[in-house]
CSV table of C-alpha atoms (C1' of nucleotides) in Angstrom, one decimal:
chain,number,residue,atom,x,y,z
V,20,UNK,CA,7.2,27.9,-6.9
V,21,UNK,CA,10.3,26.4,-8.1
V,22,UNK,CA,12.9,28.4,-10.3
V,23,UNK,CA,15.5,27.8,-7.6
V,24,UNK,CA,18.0,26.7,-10.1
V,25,UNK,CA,19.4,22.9,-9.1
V,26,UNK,CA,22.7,21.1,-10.1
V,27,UNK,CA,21.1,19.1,-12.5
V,28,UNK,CA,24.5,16.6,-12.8
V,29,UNK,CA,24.8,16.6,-9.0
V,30,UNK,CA,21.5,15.6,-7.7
V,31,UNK,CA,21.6,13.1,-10.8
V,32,UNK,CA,24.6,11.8,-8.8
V,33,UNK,CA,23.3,12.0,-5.7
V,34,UNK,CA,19.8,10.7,-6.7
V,35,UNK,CA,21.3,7.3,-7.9
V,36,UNK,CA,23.5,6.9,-5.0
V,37,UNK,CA,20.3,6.2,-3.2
V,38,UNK,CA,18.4,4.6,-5.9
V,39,UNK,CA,21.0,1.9,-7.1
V,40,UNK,CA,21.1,0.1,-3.4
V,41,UNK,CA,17.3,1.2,-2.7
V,42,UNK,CA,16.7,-0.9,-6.0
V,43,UNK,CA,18.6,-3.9,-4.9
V,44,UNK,CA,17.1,-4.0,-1.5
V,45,UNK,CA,13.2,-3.8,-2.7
V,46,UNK,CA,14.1,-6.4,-5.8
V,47,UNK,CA,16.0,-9.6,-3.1
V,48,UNK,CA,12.5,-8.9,-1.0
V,49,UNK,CA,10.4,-8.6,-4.4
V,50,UNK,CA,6.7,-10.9,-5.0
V,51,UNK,CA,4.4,-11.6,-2.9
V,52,UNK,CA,6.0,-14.3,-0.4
V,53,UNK,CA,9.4,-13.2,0.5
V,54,UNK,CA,8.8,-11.8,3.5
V,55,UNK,CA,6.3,-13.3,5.1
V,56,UNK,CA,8.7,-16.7,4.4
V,57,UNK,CA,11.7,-14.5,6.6
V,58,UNK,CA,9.1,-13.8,8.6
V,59,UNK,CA,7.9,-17.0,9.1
V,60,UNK,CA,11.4,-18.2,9.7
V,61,UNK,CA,12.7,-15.9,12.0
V,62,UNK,CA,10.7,-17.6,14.6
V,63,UNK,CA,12.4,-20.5,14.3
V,64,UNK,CA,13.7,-22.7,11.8
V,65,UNK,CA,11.2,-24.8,9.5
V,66,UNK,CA,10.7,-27.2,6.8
V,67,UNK,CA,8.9,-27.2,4.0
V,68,UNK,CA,5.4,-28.1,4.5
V,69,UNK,CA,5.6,-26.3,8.0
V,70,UNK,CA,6.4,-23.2,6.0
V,71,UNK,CA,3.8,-23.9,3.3
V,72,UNK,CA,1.1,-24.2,6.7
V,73,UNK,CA,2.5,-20.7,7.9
V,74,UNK,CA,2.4,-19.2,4.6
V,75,UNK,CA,-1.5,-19.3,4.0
V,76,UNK,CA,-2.6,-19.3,0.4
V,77,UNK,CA,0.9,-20.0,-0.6
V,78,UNK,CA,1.5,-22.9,-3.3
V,79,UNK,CA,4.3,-25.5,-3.6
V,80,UNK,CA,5.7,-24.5,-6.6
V,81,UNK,CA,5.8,-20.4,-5.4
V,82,UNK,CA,7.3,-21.6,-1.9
V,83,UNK,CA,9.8,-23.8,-3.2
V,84,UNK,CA,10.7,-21.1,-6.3
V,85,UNK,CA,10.8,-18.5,-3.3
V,86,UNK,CA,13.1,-20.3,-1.1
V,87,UNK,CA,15.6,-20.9,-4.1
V,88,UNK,CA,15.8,-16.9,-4.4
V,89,UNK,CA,16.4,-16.1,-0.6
V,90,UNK,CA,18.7,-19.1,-0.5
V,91,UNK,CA,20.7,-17.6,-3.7
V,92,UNK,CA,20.7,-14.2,-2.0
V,93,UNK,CA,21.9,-15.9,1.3
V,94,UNK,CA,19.0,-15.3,3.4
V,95,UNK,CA,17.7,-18.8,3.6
V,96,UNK,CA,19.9,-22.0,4.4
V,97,UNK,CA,18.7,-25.3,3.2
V,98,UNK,CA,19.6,-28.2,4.9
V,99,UNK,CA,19.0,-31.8,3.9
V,100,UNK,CA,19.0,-34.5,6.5
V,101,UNK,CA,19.7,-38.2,4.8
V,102,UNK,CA,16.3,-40.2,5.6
V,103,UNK,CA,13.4,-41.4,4.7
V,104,UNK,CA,11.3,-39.9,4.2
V,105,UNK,CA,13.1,-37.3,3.7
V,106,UNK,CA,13.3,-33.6,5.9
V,107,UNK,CA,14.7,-30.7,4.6
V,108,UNK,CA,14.9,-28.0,6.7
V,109,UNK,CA,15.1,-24.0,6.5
V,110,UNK,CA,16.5,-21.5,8.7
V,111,UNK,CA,17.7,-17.7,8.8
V,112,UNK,CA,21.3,-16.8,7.7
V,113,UNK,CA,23.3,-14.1,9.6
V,114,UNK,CA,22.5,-12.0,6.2
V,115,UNK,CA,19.0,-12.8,7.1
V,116,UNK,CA,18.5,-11.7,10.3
V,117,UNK,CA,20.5,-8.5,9.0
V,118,UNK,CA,17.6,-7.3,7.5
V,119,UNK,CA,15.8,-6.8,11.0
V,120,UNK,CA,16.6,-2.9,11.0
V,121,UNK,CA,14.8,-2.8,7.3
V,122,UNK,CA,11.7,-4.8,8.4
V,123,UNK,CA,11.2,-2.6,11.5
V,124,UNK,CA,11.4,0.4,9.7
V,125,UNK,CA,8.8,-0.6,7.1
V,126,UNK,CA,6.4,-2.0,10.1
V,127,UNK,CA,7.3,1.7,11.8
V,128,UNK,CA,5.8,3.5,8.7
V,129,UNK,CA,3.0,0.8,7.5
V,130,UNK,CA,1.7,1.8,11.2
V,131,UNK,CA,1.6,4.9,11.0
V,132,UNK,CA,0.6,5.1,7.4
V,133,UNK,CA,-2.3,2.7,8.4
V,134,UNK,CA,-3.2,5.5,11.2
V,135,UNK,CA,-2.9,8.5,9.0
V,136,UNK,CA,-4.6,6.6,5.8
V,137,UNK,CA,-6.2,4.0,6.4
V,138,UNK,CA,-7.6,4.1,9.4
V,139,UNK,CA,-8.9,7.6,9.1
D,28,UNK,CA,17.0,-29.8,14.2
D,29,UNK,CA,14.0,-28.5,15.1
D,30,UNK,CA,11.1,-30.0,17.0
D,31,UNK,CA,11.1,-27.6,19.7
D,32,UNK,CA,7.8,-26.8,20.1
D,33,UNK,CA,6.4,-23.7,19.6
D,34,UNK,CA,3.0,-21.6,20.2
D,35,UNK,CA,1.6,-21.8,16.9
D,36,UNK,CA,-1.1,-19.9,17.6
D,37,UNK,CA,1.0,-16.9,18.9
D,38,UNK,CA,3.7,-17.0,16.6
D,39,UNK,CA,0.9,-16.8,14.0
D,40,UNK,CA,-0.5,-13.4,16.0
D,41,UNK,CA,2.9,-12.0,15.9
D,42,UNK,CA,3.6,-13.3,12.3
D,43,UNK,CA,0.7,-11.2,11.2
D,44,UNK,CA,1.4,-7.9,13.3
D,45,UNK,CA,5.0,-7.7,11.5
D,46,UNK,CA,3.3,-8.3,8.2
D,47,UNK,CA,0.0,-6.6,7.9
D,48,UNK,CA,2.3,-2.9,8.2
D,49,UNK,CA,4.9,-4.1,6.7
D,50,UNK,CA,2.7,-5.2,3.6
D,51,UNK,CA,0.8,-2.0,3.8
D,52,UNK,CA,4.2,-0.3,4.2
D,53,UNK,CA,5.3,-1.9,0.7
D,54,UNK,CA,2.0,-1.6,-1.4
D,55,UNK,CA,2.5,1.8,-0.8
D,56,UNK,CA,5.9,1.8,-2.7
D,57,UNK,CA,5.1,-1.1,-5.2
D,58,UNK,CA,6.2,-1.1,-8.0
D,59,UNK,CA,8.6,0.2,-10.8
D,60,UNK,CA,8.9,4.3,-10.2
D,61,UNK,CA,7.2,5.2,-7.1
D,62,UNK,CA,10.5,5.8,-5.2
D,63,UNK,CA,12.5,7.0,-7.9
D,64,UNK,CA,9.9,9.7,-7.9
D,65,UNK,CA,9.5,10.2,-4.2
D,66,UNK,CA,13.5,10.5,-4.3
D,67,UNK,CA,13.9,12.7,-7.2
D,68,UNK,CA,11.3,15.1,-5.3
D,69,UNK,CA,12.9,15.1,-2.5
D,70,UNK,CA,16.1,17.1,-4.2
D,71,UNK,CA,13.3,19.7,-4.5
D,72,UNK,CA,9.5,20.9,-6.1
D,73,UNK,CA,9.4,19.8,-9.4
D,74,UNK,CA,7.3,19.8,-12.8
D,75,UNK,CA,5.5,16.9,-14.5
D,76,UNK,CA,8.2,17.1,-17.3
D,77,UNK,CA,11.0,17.5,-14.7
D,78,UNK,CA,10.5,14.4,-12.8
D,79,UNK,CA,9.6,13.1,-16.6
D,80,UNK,CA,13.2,13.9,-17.0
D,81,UNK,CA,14.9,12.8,-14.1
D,82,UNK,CA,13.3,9.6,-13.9
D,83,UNK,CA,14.8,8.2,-17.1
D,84,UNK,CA,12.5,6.0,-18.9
D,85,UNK,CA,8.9,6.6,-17.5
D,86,UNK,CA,6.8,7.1,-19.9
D,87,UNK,CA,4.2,9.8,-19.5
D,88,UNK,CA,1.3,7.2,-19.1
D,89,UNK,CA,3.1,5.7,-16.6
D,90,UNK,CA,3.8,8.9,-14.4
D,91,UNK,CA,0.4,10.4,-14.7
D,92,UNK,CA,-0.5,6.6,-13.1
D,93,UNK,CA,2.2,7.1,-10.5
D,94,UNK,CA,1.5,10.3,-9.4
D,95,UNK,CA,-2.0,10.0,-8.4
D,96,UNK,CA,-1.0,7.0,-6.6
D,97,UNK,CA,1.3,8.7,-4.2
D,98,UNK,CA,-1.2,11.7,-4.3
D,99,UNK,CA,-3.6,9.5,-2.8
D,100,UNK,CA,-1.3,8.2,-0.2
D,101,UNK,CA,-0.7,11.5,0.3
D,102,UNK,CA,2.9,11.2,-0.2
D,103,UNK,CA,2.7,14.2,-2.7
D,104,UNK,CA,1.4,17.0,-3.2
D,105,UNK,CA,0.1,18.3,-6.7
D,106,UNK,CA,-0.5,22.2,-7.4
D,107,UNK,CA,-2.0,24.1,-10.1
D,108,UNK,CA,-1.4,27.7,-11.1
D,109,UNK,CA,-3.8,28.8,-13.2
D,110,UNK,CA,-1.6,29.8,-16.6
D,111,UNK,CA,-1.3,29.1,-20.2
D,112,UNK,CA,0.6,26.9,-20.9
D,113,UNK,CA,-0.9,25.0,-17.9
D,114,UNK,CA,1.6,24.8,-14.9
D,115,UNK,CA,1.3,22.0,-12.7
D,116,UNK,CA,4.0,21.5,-9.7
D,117,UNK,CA,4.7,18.7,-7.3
D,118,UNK,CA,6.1,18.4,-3.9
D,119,UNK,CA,6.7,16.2,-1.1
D,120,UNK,CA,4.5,16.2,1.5
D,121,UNK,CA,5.3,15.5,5.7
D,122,UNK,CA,3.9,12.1,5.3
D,123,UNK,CA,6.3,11.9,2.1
D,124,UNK,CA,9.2,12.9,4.3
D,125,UNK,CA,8.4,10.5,6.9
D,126,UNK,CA,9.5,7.7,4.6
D,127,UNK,CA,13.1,9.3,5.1
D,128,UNK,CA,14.0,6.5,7.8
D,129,UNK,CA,12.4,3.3,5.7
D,130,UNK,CA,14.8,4.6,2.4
D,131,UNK,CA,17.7,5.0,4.9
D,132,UNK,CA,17.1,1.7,5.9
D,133,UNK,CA,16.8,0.3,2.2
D,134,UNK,CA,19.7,1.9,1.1
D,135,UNK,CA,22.0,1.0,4.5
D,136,UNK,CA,20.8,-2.7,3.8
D,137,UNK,CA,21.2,-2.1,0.2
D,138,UNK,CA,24.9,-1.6,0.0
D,139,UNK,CA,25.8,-4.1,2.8
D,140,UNK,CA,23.8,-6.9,0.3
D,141,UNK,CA,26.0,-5.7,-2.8
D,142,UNK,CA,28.9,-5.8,-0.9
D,143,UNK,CA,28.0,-9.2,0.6
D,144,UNK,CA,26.2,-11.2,-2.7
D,145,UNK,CA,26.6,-8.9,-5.8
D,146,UNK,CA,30.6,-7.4,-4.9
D,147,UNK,CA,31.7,-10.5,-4.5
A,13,DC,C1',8.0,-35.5,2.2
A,14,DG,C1',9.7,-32.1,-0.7
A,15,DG,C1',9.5,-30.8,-4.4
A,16,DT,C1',8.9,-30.3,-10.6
A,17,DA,C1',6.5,-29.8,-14.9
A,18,DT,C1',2.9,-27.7,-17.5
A,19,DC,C1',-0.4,-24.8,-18.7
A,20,DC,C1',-2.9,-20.6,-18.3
A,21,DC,C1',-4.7,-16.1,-16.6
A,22,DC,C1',-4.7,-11.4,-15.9
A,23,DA,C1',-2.7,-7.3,-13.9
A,24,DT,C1',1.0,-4.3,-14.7
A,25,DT,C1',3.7,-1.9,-17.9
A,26,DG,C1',5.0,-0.3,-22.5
A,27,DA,C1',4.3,2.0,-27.1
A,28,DT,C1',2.0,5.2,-29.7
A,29,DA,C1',-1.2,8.6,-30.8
A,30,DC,C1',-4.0,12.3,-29.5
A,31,DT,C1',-6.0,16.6,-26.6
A,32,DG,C1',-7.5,20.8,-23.6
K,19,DC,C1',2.6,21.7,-20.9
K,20,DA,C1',0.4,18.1,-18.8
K,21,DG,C1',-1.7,14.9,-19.4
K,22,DT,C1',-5.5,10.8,-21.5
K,23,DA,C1',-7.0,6.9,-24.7
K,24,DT,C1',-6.1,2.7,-26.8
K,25,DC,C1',-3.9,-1.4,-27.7
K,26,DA,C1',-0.3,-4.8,-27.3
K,27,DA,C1',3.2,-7.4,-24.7
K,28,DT,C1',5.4,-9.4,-20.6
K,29,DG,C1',5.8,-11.9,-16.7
K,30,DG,C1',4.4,-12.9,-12.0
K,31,DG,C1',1.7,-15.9,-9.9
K,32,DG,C1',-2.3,-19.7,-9.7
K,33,DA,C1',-4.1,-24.7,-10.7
K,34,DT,C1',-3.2,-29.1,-11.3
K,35,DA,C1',-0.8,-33.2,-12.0
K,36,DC,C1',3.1,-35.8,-11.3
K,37,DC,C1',7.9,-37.7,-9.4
K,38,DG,C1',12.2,-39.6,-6.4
DNA sequence: CGGTATCCCCATTGATACTG
DNA sequence: CAGTATCAATGGGGATACCG
């Protein structure tokens, strides 16, 4: 059982020094589209429609409000070219591709989740 | 710009075996309080009105909900000793632990995001 | 083409009260 | 102590129509 006596204050501490950037991690890659948009784009860069054909199921308004988030975080860079009509087109940031290490680790454990949960 | 050409069909195969786990990977920590409990049990064995306690703001409804979540994913593990008043304790289990790597990574990516966006 | 503007639904969460 | 039951609120996301 447990009447091992913890530093209440300390773990407190030590608790939210994980917690605090866990938080802001999960909440830039938040909803149901972020990722599979970074996803999307780190094979290549992309405009809008071509992302929208990737993105199955996705609607205008949810890709276009998505892509304003990663582009605030500075994931995403939006690029306009003059013309008509006209192309706007998306691609990773450096910050981006940063997150590599963090999507690998997730596809590590949804694996081997899938193998010890799922797939029984 | 972009119009070199690439395998659609491929990068769509790819696209899908990065996101099925991941996806999996992140429905398993959805939501509000799964990993502040996860992380407030891996300081050690604790008591439905410990982790009440620790995780400030949950309310009892909500960690009831939480906890059978993550008992089902067999993330934790709930015991029973047969006492009045009723004692019920909850641990981490080695699947639980295994997520040690995917918070590392959360955290790591985290603090480099504050420091880049949120630090200025 | 690359988006906005509106309206609406419903799932998740919160608040509160109660129980074995 | 360790929950459950019930109801109310919030907000993420969908459908559709329209615009520069």
């Amino acid at each position: 059982m447990a009447k091992t006596k913890q530093p209440v204050a300390h773990t407190e501490e030590a608790c939210n020094a994980i917690l605090l950037p866990v938080s802001d991690a999960l909440d830039v890659l938040k909803g149901k589209w972020k990722l599979q948009i970074i996803v999307a784009l780190t094979f290549g860069d992309k405009r809008f429609k071509e992302i929208s054909n990737e993105v199955s199921g996705i609607t205008d308004r949810m890709l276009s409000k998505e892509l304003k988030d990663l582009e605030m975080n500075q994931l995403v860079k939006r690029t306009v070219y003059d013309s008509f009509p006209p192309i706007v087109e998306y691609s990773i940031t450096e910050h981006g591709k940063s997150l590599a290490n963090v999507i690998d680790e997730l596809k590590a454990w949804g694996l081997l989740h899938r193998k010890k949960i799922i797939g029984k």
